[in-house]
Coordinates of C-alpha atoms and ligand atoms in Angstrom, one line a residue:
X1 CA 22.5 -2.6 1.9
X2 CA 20.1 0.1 1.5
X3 CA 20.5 2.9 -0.9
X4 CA 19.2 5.9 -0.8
X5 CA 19.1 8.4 -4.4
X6 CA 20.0 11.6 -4.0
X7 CA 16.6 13.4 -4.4
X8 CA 15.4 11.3 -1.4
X9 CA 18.4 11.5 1.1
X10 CA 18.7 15.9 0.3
X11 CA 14.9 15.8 1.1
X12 CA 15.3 13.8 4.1
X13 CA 18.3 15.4 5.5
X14 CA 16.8 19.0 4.8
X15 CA 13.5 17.5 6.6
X16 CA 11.4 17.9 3.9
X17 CA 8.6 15.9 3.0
X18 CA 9.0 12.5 1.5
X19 CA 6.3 9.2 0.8
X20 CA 7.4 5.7 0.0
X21 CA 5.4 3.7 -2.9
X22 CA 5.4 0.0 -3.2
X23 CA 6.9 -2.0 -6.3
X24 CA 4.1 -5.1 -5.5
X25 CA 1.4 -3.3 -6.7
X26 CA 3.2 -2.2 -10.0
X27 CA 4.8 -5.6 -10.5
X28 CA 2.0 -7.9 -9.3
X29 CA -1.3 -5.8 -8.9
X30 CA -1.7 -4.9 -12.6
X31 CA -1.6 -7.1 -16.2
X32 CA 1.7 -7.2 -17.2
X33 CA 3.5 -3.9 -18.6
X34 CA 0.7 -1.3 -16.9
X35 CA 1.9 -1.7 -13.6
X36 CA 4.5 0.9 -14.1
X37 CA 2.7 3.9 -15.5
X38 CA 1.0 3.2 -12.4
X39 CA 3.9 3.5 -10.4
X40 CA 4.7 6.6 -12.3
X41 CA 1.5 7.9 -11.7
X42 CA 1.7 8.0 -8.0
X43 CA 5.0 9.4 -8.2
X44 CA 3.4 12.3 -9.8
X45 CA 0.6 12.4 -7.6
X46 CA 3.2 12.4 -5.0
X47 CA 4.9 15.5 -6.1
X48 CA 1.9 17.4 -6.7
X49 CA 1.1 17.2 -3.3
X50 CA 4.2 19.1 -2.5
X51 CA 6.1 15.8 -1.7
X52 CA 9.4 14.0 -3.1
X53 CA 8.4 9.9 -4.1
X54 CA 10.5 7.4 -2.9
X55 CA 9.8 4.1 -4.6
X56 CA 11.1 1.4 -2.9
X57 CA 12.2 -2.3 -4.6
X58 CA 15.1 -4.2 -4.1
X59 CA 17.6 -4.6 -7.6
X60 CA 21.1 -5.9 -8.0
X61 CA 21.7 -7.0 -4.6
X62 CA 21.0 -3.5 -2.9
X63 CA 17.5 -2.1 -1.0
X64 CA 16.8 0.8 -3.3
X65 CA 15.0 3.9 -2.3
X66 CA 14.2 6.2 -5.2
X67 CA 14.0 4.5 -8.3
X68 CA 14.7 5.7 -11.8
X69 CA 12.4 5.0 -14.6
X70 CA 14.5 2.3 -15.9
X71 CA 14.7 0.7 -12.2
X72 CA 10.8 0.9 -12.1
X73 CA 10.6 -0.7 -15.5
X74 CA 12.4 -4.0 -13.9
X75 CA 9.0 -4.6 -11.5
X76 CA 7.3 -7.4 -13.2
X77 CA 5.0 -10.7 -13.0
X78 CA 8.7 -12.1 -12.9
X79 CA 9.8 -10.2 -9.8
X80 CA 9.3 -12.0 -6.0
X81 CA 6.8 -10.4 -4.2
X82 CA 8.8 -9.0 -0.7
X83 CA 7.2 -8.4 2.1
X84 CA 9.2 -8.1 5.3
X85 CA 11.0 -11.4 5.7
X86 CA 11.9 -11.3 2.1
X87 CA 14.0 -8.0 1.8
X88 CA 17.3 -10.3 2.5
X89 CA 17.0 -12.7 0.8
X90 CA 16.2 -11.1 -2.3
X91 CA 19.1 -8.9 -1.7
X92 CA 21.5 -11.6 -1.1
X93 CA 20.7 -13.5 -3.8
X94 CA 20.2 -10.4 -6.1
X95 CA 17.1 -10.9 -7.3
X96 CA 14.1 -8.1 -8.1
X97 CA 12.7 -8.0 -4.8
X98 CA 9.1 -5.7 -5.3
X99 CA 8.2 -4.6 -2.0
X100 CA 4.9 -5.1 -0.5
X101 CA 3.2 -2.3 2.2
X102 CA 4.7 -4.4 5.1
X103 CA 8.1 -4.5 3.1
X104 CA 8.0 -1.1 1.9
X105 CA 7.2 0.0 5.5
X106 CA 10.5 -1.7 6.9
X107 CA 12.4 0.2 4.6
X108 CA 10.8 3.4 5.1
X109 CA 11.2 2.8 8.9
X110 CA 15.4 2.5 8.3
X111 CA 15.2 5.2 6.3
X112 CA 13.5 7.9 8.2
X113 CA 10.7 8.0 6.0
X114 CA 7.2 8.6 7.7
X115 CA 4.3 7.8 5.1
X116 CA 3.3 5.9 2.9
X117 CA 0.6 5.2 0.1
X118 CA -0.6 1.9 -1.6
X119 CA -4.2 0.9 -2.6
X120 CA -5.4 -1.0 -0.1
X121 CA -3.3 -2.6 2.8
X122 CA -3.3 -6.5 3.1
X123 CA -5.0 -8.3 5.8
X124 CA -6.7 -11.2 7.2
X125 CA -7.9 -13.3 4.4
X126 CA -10.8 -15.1 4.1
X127 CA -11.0 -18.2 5.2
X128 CA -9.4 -17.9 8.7
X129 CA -7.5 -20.5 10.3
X130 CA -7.7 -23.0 7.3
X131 CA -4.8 -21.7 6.7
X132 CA -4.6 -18.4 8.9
X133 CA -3.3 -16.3 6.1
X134 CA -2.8 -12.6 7.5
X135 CA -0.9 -10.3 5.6
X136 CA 2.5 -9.0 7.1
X137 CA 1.7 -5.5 6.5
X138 CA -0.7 -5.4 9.4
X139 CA 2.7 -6.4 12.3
X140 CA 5.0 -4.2 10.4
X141 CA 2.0 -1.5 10.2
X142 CA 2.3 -2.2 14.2
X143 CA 6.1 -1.4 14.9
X144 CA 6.8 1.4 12.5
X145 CA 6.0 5.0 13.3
X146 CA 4.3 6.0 9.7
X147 CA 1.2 6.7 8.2
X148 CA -0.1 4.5 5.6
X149 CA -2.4 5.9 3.3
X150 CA -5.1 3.7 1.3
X151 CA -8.1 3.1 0.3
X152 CA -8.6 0.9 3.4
X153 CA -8.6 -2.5 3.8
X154 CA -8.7 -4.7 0.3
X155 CA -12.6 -5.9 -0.4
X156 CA -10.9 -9.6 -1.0
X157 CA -10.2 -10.0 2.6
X158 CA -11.8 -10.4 5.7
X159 CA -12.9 -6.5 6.4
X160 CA -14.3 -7.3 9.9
X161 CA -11.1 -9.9 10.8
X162 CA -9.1 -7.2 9.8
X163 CA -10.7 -4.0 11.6
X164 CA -10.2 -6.1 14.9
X165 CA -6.6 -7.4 14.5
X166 CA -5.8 -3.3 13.9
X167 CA -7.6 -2.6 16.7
X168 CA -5.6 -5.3 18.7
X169 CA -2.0 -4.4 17.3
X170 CA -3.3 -0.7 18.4
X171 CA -3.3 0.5 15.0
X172 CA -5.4 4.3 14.6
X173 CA -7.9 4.2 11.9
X174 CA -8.4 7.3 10.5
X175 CA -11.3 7.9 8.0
X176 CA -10.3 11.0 5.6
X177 CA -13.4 13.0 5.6
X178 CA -15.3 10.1 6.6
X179 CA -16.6 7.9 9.4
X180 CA -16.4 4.0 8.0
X181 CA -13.5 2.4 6.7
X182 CA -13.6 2.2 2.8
X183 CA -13.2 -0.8 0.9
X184 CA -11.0 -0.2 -1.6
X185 CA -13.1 -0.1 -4.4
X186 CA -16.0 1.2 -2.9
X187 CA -16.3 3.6 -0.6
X188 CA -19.4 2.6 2.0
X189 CA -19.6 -0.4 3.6
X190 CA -16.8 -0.7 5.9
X191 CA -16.2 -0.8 9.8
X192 CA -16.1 2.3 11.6
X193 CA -12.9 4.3 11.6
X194 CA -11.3 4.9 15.3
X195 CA -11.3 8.6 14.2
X196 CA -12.2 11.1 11.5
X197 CA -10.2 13.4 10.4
X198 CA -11.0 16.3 8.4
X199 CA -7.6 17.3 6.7
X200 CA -4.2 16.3 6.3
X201 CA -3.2 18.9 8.3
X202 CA -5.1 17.1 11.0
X203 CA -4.3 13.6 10.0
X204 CA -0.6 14.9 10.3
X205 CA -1.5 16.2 13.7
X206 CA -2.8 13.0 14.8
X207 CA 0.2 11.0 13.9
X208 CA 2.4 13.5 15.5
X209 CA 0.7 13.2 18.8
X210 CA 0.5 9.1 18.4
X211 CA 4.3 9.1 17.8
X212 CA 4.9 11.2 21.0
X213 CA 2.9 8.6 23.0
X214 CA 5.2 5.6 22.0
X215 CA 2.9 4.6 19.1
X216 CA 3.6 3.2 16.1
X217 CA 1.7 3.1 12.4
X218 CA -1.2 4.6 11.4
X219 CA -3.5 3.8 8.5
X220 CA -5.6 6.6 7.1
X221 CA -8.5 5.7 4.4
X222 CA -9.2 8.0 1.9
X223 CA -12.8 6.8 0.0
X224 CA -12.0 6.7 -3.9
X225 CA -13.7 9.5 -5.7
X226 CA -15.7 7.5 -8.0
X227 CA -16.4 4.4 -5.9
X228 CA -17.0 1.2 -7.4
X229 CA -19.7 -0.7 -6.0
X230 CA -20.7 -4.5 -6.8
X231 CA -17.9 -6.2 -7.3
X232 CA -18.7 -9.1 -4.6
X233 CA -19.7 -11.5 -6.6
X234 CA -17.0 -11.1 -8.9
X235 CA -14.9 -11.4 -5.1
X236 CA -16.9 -14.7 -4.4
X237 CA -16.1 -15.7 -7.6
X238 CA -12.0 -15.1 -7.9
X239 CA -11.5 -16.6 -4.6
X240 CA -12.9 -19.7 -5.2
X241 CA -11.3 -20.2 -8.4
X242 CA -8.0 -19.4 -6.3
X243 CA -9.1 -22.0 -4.6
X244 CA -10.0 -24.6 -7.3
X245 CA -6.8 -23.8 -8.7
X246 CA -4.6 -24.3 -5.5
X247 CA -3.6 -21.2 -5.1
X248 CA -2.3 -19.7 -2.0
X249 CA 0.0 -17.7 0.7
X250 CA 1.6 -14.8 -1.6
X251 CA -0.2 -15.4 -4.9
X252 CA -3.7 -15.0 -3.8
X253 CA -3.8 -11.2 -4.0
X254 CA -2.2 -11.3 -7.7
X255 CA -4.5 -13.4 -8.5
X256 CA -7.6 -12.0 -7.3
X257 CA -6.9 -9.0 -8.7
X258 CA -6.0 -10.3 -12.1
X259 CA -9.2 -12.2 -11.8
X260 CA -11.2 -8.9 -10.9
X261 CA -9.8 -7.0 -13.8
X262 CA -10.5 -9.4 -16.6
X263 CA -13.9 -10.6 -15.5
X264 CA -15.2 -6.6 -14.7
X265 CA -14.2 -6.0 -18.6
X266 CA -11.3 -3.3 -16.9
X267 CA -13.7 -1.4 -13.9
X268 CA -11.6 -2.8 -11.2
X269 CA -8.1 -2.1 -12.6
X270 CA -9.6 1.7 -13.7
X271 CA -10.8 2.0 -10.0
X272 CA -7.8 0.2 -8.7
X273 CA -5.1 2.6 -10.9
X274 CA -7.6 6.1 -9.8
X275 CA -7.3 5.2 -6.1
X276 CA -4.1 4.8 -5.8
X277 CA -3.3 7.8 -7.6
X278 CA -5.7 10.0 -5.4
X279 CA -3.9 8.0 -2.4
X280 CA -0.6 9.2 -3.7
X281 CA -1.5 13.1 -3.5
X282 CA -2.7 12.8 0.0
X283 CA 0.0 11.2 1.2
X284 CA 1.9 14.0 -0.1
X285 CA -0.1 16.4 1.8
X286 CA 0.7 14.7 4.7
X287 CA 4.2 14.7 4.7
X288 CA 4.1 18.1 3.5
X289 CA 2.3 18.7 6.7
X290 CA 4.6 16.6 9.2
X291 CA 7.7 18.3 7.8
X292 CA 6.7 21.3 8.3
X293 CA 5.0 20.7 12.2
Ligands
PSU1 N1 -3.0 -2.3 -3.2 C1 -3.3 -2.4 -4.5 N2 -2.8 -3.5 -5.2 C2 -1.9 -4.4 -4.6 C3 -1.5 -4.2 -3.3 C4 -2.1 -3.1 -2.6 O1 -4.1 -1.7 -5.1 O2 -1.4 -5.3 -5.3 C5 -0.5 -5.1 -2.6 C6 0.4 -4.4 -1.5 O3 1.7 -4.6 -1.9 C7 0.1 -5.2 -0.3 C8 -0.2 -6.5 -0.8 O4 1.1 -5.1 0.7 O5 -1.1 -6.2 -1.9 C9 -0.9 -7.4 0.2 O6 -0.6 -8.8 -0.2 P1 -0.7 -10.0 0.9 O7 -2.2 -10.0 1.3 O8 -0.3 -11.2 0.2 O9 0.2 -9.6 2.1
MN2 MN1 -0.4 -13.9 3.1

């Protein structure tokens, strides 16, 4: 069911240090056609941190872990969105399944593989309970022993909602070089971190210890280096024409986002593509730093 390319399963076998990207955010969380330099991107970023990138999606009936260019080329608007109840499906009936965090994650976690970056991890949504729409990347976050790097928690959710259901689930937040949460865009603003760390070294550290306690995930934020600041109304403004136009479960994120990146002129999806990017290369620091602790 799974399969893992070679580059991946020699680096995981020698112990060496691997991260696992997403396929939503390339097929969904860009217009159509730029999600994949994207995804390229980060699988650079990945690599210069000292790392191997394993990009996870499900094609042709089979959970794939390293994908080829081509393979990352199939991601698009027509692809379901998979989070963790949707890997089987999509396999069984061979469709392009591109994996969410919370997907992503429940690969990873068969796979041996121990972090992970996106942009920003889902969430509670806004709006809680009418309907209570919480993202499955926070349970999966819960049971898997892996770090998640991100720019925190998306803006477009409920920040606060969300910084209490990880602190129920007993999810560390770890502030890189900082002690708030960022907000994906922007980099103040957000609740305070359970700890700061100061390094990846440390972060590594951290996880390490966690794991040896019977824990499970971890998410670290890492503030974008040019933080984008004011987007709330445009926020205000995409969710309630989600709303207007009936949109809901899954979509919402695409949406909003799309939404976002037209009506900022392109800010959000230059801020959205740096961050992720910059969230890449740490997470390749950190495996670096857990494969060789
Ligand atoms: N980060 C981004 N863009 C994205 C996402 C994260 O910069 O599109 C995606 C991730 O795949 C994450 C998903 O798992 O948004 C959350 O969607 P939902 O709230 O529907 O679970
Ligand atoms: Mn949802």
């Amino acid at each position: 069911m799974i399969r893992i390319a070679d580059e991946v399963c020699e680096a995981l076998a020698a112990g060496g240090a691997v991260v696992a990207l997403e396929t939503t955010l390339v097929a969904h969380g860009f217009p159509p056609g730029e999600g994949v330099a994207v995804g390229l991107e980060s699988e650079r970023q990945v690599r210069a941190g000292g790392a191997v990138p394993a990009t996870v999606g499900v094609l042709d009936g089979e959970v794939r872990v390293g994908l080829t260019e081509e393979e990352l080329a199939r991601f698009g608007p027509e692809s379901r969105k998979a989070g963790p109840r949707d890997l089987a499906a999509a396999a069984v009936q061979e469709a392009a399944g591109a994996t969410t965090v919370g997907g992503t994650l429940a690969v990873a976690r068969k796979a041996g593989i121990r972090v992970l970056a996106t942009g920003g991890i889902g969430g509670v949504h806004r709006g809680f309970p009418q309907p209570p729409d919480v993202s499955a990347d926070l349970a999966q976050l819960a049971r898997t022993a892996a770090v998640v790097v991100s720019a925190g928690v998306k803006s477009l959710l409920d920040v606060p909602a969300t910084a209490e259901l990880l602190e129920s689930l007993g999810v560390p937040v770890l502030g890189f070089r900082t002690g708030t949460l960022p907000v994906f865009y922007a980099a103040a603003g957000g609740p305070p971190v359970s700890a700061r760390v100061e390094s990846a070294e440390e972060a590594a550290r951290v996880a390490e210890a966690h794991w040896d306690l019977g824990g499970g995930g971890l998410l670290l934020g890492r503030p974008p280096d040019d933080p984008l600041d004011g987007v709330e109304p445009l926020v205000e403004e995409a969710l309630a024409a989600a709303a207007a136009a009936g949109v809901s479960g899954q979509a919402v994120t695409p949406y909003v986002l799309a939404h976002l990146h037209r009506e900022s002129g392109g800010r959000t999806e230059t801020a959205n593509k740096a961050l992720v990017g910059q969230n890449a290369r740490l997470a390749g620091e950190v495996a670096v730093a857990l494969a060789s602790s």
